[in-house]
GROMACS .gro file of C-alpha atoms in nm:
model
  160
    1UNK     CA    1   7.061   3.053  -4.474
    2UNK     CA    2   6.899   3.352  -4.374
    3UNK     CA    3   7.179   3.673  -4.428
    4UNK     CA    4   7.079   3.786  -4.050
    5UNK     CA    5   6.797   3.572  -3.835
    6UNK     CA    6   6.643   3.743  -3.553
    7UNK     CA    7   6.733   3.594  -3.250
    8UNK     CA    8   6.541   3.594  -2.944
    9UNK     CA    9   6.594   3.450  -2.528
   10UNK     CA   10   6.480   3.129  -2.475
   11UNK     CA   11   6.506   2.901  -2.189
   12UNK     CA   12   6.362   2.582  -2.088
   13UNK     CA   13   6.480   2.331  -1.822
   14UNK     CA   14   6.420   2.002  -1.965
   15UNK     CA   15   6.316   1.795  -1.594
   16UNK     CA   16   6.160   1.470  -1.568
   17UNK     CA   17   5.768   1.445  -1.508
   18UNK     CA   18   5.633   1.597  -1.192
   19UNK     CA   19   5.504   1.188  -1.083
   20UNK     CA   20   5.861   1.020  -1.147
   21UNK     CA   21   5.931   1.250  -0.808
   22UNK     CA   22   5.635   1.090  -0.618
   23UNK     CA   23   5.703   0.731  -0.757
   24UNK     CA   24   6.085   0.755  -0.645
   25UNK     CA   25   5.994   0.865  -0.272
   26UNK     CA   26   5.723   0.583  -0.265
   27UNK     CA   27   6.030   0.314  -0.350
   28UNK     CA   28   6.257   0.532  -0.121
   29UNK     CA   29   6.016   0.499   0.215
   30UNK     CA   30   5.918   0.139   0.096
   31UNK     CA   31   6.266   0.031   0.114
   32UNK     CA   32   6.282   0.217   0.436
   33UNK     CA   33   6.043   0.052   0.614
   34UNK     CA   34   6.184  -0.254   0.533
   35UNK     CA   35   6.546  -0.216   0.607
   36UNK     CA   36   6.376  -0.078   0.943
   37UNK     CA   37   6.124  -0.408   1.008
   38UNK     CA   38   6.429  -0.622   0.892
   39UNK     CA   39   6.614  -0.451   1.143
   40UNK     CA   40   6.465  -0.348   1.443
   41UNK     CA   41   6.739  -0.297   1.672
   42UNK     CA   42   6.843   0.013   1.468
   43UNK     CA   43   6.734   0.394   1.562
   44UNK     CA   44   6.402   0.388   1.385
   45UNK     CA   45   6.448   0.715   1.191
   46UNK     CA   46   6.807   0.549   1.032
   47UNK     CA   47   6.693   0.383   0.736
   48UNK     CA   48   6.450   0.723   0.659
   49UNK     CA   49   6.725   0.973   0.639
   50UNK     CA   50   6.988   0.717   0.464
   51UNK     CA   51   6.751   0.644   0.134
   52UNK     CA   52   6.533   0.943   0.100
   53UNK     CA   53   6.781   1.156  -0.031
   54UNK     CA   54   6.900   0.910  -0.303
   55UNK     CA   55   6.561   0.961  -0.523
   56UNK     CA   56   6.542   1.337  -0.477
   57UNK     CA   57   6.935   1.361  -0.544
   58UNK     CA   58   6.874   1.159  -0.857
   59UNK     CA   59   6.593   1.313  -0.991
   60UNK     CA   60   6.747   1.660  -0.985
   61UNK     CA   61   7.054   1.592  -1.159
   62UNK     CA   62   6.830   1.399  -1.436
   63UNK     CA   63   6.657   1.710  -1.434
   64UNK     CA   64   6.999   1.981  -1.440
   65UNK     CA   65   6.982   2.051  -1.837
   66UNK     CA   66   6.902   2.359  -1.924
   67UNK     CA   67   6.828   2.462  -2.358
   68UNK     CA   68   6.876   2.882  -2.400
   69UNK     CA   69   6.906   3.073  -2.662
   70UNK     CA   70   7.105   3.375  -2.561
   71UNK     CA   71   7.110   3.657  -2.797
   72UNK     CA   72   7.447   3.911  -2.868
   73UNK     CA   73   7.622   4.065  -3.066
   74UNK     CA   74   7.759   3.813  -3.245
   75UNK     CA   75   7.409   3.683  -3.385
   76UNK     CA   76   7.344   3.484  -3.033
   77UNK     CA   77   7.455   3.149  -2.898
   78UNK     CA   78   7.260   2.857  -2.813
   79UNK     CA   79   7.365   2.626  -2.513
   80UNK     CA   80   7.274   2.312  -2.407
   81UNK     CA   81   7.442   2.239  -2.085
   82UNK     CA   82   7.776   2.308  -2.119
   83UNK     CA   83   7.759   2.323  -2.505
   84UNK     CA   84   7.764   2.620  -2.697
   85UNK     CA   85   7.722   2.712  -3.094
   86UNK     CA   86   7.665   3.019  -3.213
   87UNK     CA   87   7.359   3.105  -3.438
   88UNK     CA   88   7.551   3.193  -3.780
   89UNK     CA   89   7.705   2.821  -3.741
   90UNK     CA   90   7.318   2.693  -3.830
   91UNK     CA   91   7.237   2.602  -4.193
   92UNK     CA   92   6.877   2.525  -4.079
   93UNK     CA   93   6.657   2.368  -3.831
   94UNK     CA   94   6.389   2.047  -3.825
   95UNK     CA   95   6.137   1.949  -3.591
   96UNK     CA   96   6.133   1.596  -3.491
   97UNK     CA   97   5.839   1.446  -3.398
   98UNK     CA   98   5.821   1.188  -3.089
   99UNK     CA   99   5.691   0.983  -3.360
  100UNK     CA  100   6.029   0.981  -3.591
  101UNK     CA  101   6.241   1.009  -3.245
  102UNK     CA  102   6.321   0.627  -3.227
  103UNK     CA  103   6.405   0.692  -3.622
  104UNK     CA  104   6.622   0.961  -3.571
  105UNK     CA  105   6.830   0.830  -3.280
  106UNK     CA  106   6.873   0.515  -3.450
  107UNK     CA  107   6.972   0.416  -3.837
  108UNK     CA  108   6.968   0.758  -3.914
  109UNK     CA  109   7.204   0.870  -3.665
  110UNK     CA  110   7.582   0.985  -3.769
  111UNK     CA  111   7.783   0.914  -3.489
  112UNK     CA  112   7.960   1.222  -3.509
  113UNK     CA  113   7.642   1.419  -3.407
  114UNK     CA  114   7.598   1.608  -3.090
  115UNK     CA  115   7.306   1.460  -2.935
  116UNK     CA  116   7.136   1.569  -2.610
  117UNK     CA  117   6.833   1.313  -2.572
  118UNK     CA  118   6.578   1.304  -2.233
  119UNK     CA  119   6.370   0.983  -2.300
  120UNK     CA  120   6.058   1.145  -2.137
  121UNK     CA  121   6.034   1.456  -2.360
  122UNK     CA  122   5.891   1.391  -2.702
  123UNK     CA  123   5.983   1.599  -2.971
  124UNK     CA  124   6.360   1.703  -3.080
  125UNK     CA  125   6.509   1.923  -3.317
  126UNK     CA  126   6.752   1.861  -3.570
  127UNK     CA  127   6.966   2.189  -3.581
  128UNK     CA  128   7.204   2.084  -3.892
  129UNK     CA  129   7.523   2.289  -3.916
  130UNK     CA  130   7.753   2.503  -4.201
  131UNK     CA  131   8.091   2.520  -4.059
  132UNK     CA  132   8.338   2.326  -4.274
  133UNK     CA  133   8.570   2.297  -3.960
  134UNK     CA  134   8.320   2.108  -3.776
  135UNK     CA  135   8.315   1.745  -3.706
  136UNK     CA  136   8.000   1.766  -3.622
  137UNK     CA  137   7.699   1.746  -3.839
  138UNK     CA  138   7.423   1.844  -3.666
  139UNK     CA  139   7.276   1.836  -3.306
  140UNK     CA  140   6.949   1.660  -3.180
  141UNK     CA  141   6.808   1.853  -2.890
  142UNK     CA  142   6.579   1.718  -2.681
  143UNK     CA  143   6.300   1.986  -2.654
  144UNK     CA  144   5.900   2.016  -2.493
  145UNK     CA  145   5.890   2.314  -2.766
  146UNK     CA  146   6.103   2.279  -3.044
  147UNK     CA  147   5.860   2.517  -3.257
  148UNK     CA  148   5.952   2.793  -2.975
  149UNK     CA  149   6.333   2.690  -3.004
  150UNK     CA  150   6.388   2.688  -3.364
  151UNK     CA  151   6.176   3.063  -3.377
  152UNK     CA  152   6.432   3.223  -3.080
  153UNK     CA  153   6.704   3.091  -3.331
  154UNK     CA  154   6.554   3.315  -3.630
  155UNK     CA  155   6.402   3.014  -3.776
  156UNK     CA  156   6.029   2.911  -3.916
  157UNK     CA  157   5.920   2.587  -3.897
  158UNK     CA  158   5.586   2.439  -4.022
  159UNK     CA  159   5.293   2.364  -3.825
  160UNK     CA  160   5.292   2.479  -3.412
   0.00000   0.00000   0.00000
């Protein structure tokens, strides 16, 4: 473990793909339209106003995580949602491929690891810890640039 890794800000708000938002407002007005055919005798504009919301609601809170590295005095912290760890808690750091994803979420997975998966993004990293008081083991952070994350926590990673 590096005696004193330069830490850097980082921030990235892990949301779902920019056509899930079109696809869920096509089923939203599609279901619309037919509550409204089904049922003519109610205000025409009902069955709009009742479902749209639903997708949009749903694809913002699938899209509410944020991954930051926030540097201090203490070395930095890094937070993923509402978890925290500070930077001198991190023995070292891993990229995960999308292509060992399936790998590393399954078999290989302790059960006591913190794990903060989003199906539609790729690559993770594997951020293994050194505090004996820990339960946990490591985390697996979903990421779109986990070369970018594991550099703004002080590390090097091969390949970019």
């Amino acid at each position: 473990m590096p005696s004193a890794p330069e830490v850097r800000s980082y921030s990235e708000r892990l949301r779902v793909p920019l056509w899930w938002w079109g696809a869920g407002l096509a089923i939203a007005i599609l279901l619309a339209v037919e509550v409204n055919m089904g049922a003519p005798g109610l205000v025409a504009w009902l069955p709009y106003v009742l479902l749209i919301p639903f997708p949009a609601w749903g694809l913002l809170w699938l899209s509410r995580l944020q991954v930051e590295v926030v540097p201090g005095a203490g070395g930095g912290e890094l937070r993923v949602g509402r978890a925290h760890l500070p930077v001198e808690a991190i023995a070292r750091v891993a990229v995960v491929p999308a292509s060992a994803k399936s790998a590393a979420l399954g078999r290989q997975l302790d059960p006591a690891a913190f794990v903060q998966n989003r199906t539609w993004i790729g690559p993770m990293l594997l951020i293994v810890l050194d505090d004996p008081e820990d339960p946990t083991p490591y985390w697996l952070v979903s990421t779109r640039h986990p070369h970018d994350l594991a550099a703004a926590l002080g590390w090097r990673t091969t390949a970019s």
